[in-house]
Amino acid sequence: MKIYRFRYRKKIMSGVLKEDVLFPIKGSVFKDFRLEDSAIPIGEVRLLPPVSPSKIVCIGRNYREHAEELGNAVPDEPLIFLKPPSAVIGNDQAIIYPEISQRVDYEGELAVVIKKKVKNLKEEEAWTDYVLGYSCFNDVTARDLQFKDIQFTRAKSFDTFAPFGPCLATDLNPEGLHLKTFLNGKLVQSGNTRNMIFSVPFLLCYVSGIMTLEPGDVIATGTPAGVGPLQPGGRIEVQIEGIGTLSNFVKK
Ligand code: MG
């Protein structure tokens, strides 16, 4: 099932896509819900980020080749940092290039969206009960500021630096998904989630052992090799098998 959040005739709603029409959801996407009978053509809505997270937990260096391309060692436990919810934008919205950076990079990633509140998840528990679905994510980074600062907050937190969407795909196995990033139509990243150093269930246990995860929270699971710079006027697309394509443009 693919769940979209969208604006239609000044109302914000979520809906399930069947062929090319959206059936609005009655109730909460985080609980059992029903679908309305009347459908809306997807071409008539404006897509929004699939959920509004209270926080975004990002995993750094979760693919060996990416750690190596930036000259970093492969970590022996997950490296985590936060992006603020104010950075979130949806499909086809603009990434704003900040004036104080001369180097802004794309990082295509698989996002995990939390379904219900979880703290201290244990390995033997049914982790899939806590996952609502998966989406495409772009961990946009002001690389020059990341190298300059001791920690990541400034480089990762500009408004618009967390493109997310276009939908949530439920009932997906997060292992073994092809992830591709296209810059102005040219393939620049091609990875597979099976090459993550730390798996999705491991990350759920690890992160929830540090902080309570709330419904709608996002874990961005790290980027494969091939990161590179964006330019104003460019278009960047993150495509993940079973989910779809998140497409954004860049402007100054
Ligand atoms: Mg990243």
Tab-separated table of C-alpha atoms and ligand atoms in Angstrom:
chain	number	residue	atom	x	y	z
A	1	MET	CA	0.000	0.000	0.000
A	2	LYS	CA	1.221	3.509	-0.858
A	3	ILE	CA	0.042	6.301	1.439
A	4	TYR	CA	0.256	9.923	0.266
A	5	ARG	CA	-0.350	13.104	2.243
A	6	PHE	CA	-1.620	15.971	0.144
A	7	ARG	CA	-3.544	19.216	-0.115
A	8	TYR	CA	-6.788	19.141	-2.055
A	9	ARG	CA	-9.211	22.093	-2.216
A	10	LYS	CA	-7.524	23.749	0.796
A	11	LYS	CA	-7.828	20.591	2.908
A	12	ILE	CA	-4.865	18.487	4.070
A	13	MET	CA	-5.502	14.752	4.017
A	14	SER	CA	-3.880	11.369	3.585
A	15	GLY	CA	-4.955	8.822	1.044
A	16	VAL	CA	-4.103	5.453	-0.428
A	17	LEU	CA	-3.135	5.279	-4.101
A	18	LYS	CA	-4.924	2.711	-6.262
A	19	GLU	CA	-3.891	2.932	-9.907
A	20	ASP	CA	-3.801	6.723	-10.378
A	21	VAL	CA	-6.464	7.829	-7.895
A	22	LEU	CA	-6.232	8.554	-4.179
A	23	PHE	CA	-8.809	7.221	-1.734
A	24	PRO	CA	-8.867	9.557	1.300
A	25	ILE	CA	-8.241	7.967	4.683
A	26	LYS	CA	-10.893	8.223	7.388
A	27	GLY	CA	-9.149	8.196	10.753
A	28	SER	CA	-5.421	8.194	11.512
A	29	VAL	CA	-2.709	6.659	9.328
A	30	PHE	CA	-1.085	5.425	12.547
A	31	LYS	CA	-4.143	3.373	13.584
A	32	ASP	CA	-6.628	1.154	11.815
A	33	PHE	CA	-8.338	3.294	9.224
A	34	ARG	CA	-11.009	3.092	6.545
A	35	LEU	CA	-11.040	4.548	3.067
A	36	GLU	CA	-13.664	6.879	1.697
A	37	ASP	CA	-15.556	5.666	-1.346
A	38	SER	CA	-14.919	8.682	-3.564
A	39	ALA	CA	-11.459	8.976	-5.104
A	40	ILE	CA	-9.379	12.006	-6.127
A	41	PRO	CA	-7.145	11.905	-9.231
A	42	ILE	CA	-3.501	12.253	-8.114
A	43	GLY	CA	-2.953	14.958	-10.745
A	44	GLU	CA	-5.360	17.271	-8.905
A	45	VAL	CA	-3.541	17.324	-5.558
A	46	ARG	CA	-0.419	18.982	-4.262
A	47	LEU	CA	1.787	16.406	-2.525
A	48	LEU	CA	3.050	17.088	0.996
A	49	PRO	CA	5.697	15.268	3.045
A	50	PRO	CA	4.075	11.903	3.951
A	51	VAL	CA	4.028	12.675	7.720
A	52	SER	CA	5.089	15.517	10.056
A	53	PRO	CA	7.877	14.083	12.199
A	54	SER	CA	8.622	15.359	15.711
A	55	LYS	CA	12.250	14.506	14.972
A	56	ILE	CA	14.462	13.085	12.254
A	57	VAL	CA	17.253	10.806	13.377
A	58	CYS	CA	19.957	10.419	10.747
A	59	ILE	CA	22.568	7.698	10.568
A	60	GLY	CA	26.000	8.740	9.302
A	61	ARG	CA	28.427	6.440	7.463
A	62	ASN	CA	26.114	3.445	7.230
A	63	TYR	CA	27.553	2.242	3.910
A	64	ARG	CA	31.213	1.280	3.754
A	65	GLU	CA	31.935	2.871	0.335
A	66	HIS	CA	30.443	6.200	1.447
A	67	ALA	CA	32.508	6.296	4.661
A	68	GLU	CA	35.593	5.630	2.550
A	69	GLU	CA	34.790	8.244	-0.139
A	70	LEU	CA	34.858	10.982	2.527
A	71	GLY	CA	38.018	9.545	4.102
A	72	ASN	CA	36.253	8.284	7.234
A	73	ALA	CA	36.700	5.009	9.085
A	74	VAL	CA	33.791	2.541	9.122
A	75	PRO	CA	32.121	3.031	12.522
A	76	ASP	CA	31.785	0.155	14.997
A	77	GLU	CA	28.510	1.540	16.312
A	78	PRO	CA	25.966	3.782	14.555
A	79	LEU	CA	26.872	7.452	14.259
A	80	ILE	CA	23.680	9.426	14.829
A	81	PHE	CA	22.639	13.049	14.530
A	82	LEU	CA	19.362	14.967	14.338
A	83	LYS	CA	17.779	17.118	11.669
A	84	PRO	CA	15.001	19.492	12.820
A	85	PRO	CA	11.404	18.999	11.606
A	86	SER	CA	11.559	22.575	10.243
A	87	ALA	CA	13.885	21.290	7.483
A	88	VAL	CA	11.241	19.001	5.967
A	89	ILE	CA	9.881	19.642	2.464
A	90	GLY	CA	7.840	17.427	0.163
A	91	ASN	CA	8.133	16.197	-3.376
A	92	ASP	CA	8.725	18.882	-6.024
A	93	GLN	CA	9.476	21.604	-3.476
A	94	ALA	CA	12.616	23.755	-3.648
A	95	ILE	CA	15.855	23.096	-1.769
A	96	ILE	CA	17.086	26.599	-0.917
A	97	TYR	CA	20.854	26.981	-1.333
A	98	PRO	CA	22.084	28.949	1.719
A	99	GLU	CA	24.189	32.038	1.081
A	100	ILE	CA	26.799	31.038	3.669
A	101	SER	CA	27.678	27.743	1.963
A	102	GLN	CA	29.715	27.164	-1.193
A	103	ARG	CA	29.185	23.390	-1.223
A	104	VAL	CA	25.778	21.771	-0.751
A	105	ASP	CA	25.570	18.013	-1.360
A	106	TYR	CA	22.734	15.538	-1.965
A	107	GLU	CA	22.597	12.241	-0.030
A	108	GLY	CA	19.896	9.789	-1.172
A	109	GLU	CA	18.646	7.640	1.713
A	110	LEU	CA	15.926	5.195	2.768
A	111	ALA	CA	13.668	6.698	5.480
A	112	VAL	CA	11.912	4.547	8.079
A	113	VAL	CA	8.697	6.061	9.511
A	114	ILE	CA	7.631	5.062	13.029
A	115	LYS	CA	4.075	3.796	13.574
A	116	LYS	CA	3.785	3.716	17.364
A	117	LYS	CA	5.657	5.059	20.329
A	118	VAL	CA	8.696	2.934	21.148
A	119	LYS	CA	11.380	3.035	23.813
A	120	ASN	CA	14.093	0.419	24.385
A	121	LEU	CA	13.010	-1.966	21.630
A	122	LYS	CA	14.698	-5.336	22.078
A	123	GLU	CA	16.046	-7.533	19.303
A	124	GLU	CA	13.597	-10.364	20.075
A	125	GLU	CA	10.552	-8.073	19.740
A	126	ALA	CA	8.465	-7.802	16.550
A	127	TRP	CA	10.106	-4.628	15.190
A	128	THR	CA	7.827	-4.422	12.158
A	129	ASP	CA	4.901	-3.548	14.517
A	130	TYR	CA	6.613	-0.195	15.100
A	131	VAL	CA	7.163	0.709	11.437
A	132	LEU	CA	4.432	2.421	9.453
A	133	GLY	CA	6.367	2.400	6.196
A	134	TYR	CA	9.330	3.544	4.140
A	135	SER	CA	10.030	6.577	2.018
A	136	CYS	CA	12.777	8.315	0.044
A	137	PHE	CA	14.833	10.931	1.857
A	138	ASN	CA	17.529	13.408	0.834
A	139	ASP	CA	19.943	14.262	3.664
A	140	VAL	CA	20.986	17.599	2.106
A	141	THR	CA	24.267	18.762	3.633
A	142	ALA	CA	26.343	21.948	3.522
A	143	ARG	CA	29.572	19.961	3.217
A	144	ASP	CA	31.923	22.918	3.722
A	145	LEU	CA	30.195	23.808	6.995
A	146	GLN	CA	30.186	20.164	8.088
A	147	PHE	CA	33.971	20.024	7.677
A	148	LYS	CA	34.416	23.394	9.383
A	149	ASP	CA	32.238	22.730	12.451
A	150	ILE	CA	32.925	20.208	15.182
A	151	GLN	CA	29.399	18.809	15.007
A	152	PHE	CA	26.816	18.459	12.233
A	153	THR	CA	23.922	20.665	13.353
A	154	ARG	CA	24.500	23.746	11.216
A	155	ALA	CA	25.479	21.833	8.066
A	156	LYS	CA	22.431	19.531	8.183
A	157	SER	CA	19.679	21.786	9.535
A	158	PHE	CA	18.918	24.566	7.062
A	159	ASP	CA	15.245	24.958	6.151
A	160	THR	CA	14.498	22.694	3.125
A	161	PHE	CA	17.437	20.338	3.876
A	162	ALA	CA	15.157	17.344	4.536
A	163	PRO	CA	13.214	16.504	1.340
A	164	PHE	CA	11.020	13.503	2.069
A	165	GLY	CA	8.476	11.555	-0.004
A	166	PRO	CA	6.705	11.131	-2.337
A	167	CYS	CA	4.750	8.552	-0.301
A	168	LEU	CA	4.999	5.920	2.401
A	169	ALA	CA	5.249	2.361	1.166
A	170	THR	CA	3.969	-0.133	3.723
A	171	ASP	CA	4.567	-3.903	3.736
A	172	LEU	CA	8.045	-3.493	2.280
A	173	ASN	CA	11.126	-5.482	3.293
A	174	PRO	CA	13.777	-2.772	3.846
A	175	GLU	CA	16.597	-5.182	3.020
A	176	GLY	CA	17.674	-5.535	-0.590
A	177	LEU	CA	16.094	-2.386	-2.081
A	178	HIS	CA	17.883	-0.664	-4.953
A	179	LEU	CA	18.470	3.031	-4.276
A	180	LYS	CA	19.395	5.382	-7.099
A	181	THR	CA	20.001	9.115	-7.160
A	182	PHE	CA	19.811	11.174	-10.357
A	183	LEU	CA	21.285	14.659	-10.686
A	184	ASN	CA	19.773	16.496	-13.660
A	185	GLY	CA	18.738	13.099	-15.021
A	186	LYS	CA	22.218	11.527	-14.717
A	187	LEU	CA	22.735	8.536	-12.398
A	188	VAL	CA	25.081	9.579	-9.549
A	189	GLN	CA	24.337	7.066	-6.765
A	190	SER	CA	23.455	3.414	-7.167
A	191	GLY	CA	23.328	1.362	-4.005
A	192	ASN	CA	21.408	-1.393	-2.313
A	193	THR	CA	20.047	-1.294	1.236
A	194	ARG	CA	21.451	-4.777	1.823
A	195	ASN	CA	24.871	-3.103	2.039
A	196	MET	CA	23.976	-1.079	5.141
A	197	ILE	CA	26.467	-1.646	7.949
A	198	PHE	CA	23.655	-1.455	10.543
A	199	SER	CA	20.267	-2.911	9.504
A	200	VAL	CA	16.863	-1.264	10.027
A	201	PRO	CA	15.895	-3.529	12.992
A	202	PHE	CA	19.294	-2.941	14.608
A	203	LEU	CA	18.877	0.833	14.195
A	204	LEU	CA	15.364	0.757	15.726
A	205	CYS	CA	16.737	-0.978	18.833
A	206	TYR	CA	19.786	1.269	18.986
A	207	VAL	CA	18.018	4.610	18.518
A	208	SER	CA	15.021	3.728	20.752
A	209	GLY	CA	17.543	2.786	23.451
A	210	ILE	CA	18.612	6.434	23.446
A	211	MET	CA	15.393	8.363	22.797
A	212	THR	CA	11.679	7.600	22.672
A	213	LEU	CA	10.489	7.402	19.082
A	214	GLU	CA	7.027	8.872	18.448
A	215	PRO	CA	4.529	8.087	15.655
A	216	GLY	CA	5.692	9.874	12.513
A	217	ASP	CA	9.328	10.132	13.566
A	218	VAL	CA	11.846	9.365	10.845
A	219	ILE	CA	15.085	7.417	10.837
A	220	ALA	CA	17.169	8.281	7.745
A	221	THR	CA	19.380	5.239	7.313
A	222	GLY	CA	22.471	6.691	5.626
A	223	THR	CA	23.634	7.173	2.067
A	224	PRO	CA	25.575	4.896	-0.308
A	225	ALA	CA	28.624	6.117	-2.226
A	226	GLY	CA	28.427	8.821	-4.889
A	227	VAL	CA	27.505	11.958	-2.959
A	228	GLY	CA	28.248	15.210	-4.743
A	229	PRO	CA	27.375	18.871	-5.100
A	230	LEU	CA	24.083	20.490	-6.062
A	231	GLN	CA	23.864	23.697	-8.077
A	232	PRO	CA	21.058	26.262	-8.129
A	233	GLY	CA	18.780	25.448	-11.057
A	234	GLY	CA	19.468	21.733	-10.765
A	235	ARG	CA	17.076	18.869	-10.103
A	236	ILE	CA	17.809	15.983	-7.756
A	237	GLU	CA	15.841	12.733	-7.606
A	238	VAL	CA	16.056	9.880	-5.107
A	239	GLN	CA	14.478	6.678	-6.364
A	240	ILE	CA	13.937	3.570	-4.245
A	241	GLU	CA	12.552	0.283	-5.464
A	242	GLY	CA	9.000	-0.318	-4.195
A	243	ILE	CA	8.511	3.311	-3.119
A	244	GLY	CA	8.939	5.699	-6.064
A	245	THR	CA	10.875	8.874	-6.819
A	246	LEU	CA	11.387	11.937	-4.656
A	247	SER	CA	12.140	14.867	-6.960
A	248	ASN	CA	13.274	18.334	-5.871
A	249	PHE	CA	14.858	21.355	-7.494
A	250	VAL	CA	17.468	23.712	-6.126
A	251	LYS	CA	17.302	27.464	-6.015
A	252	LYS	CA	19.356	30.249	-4.501
B	1	MG	MG	23.317	11.157	5.395
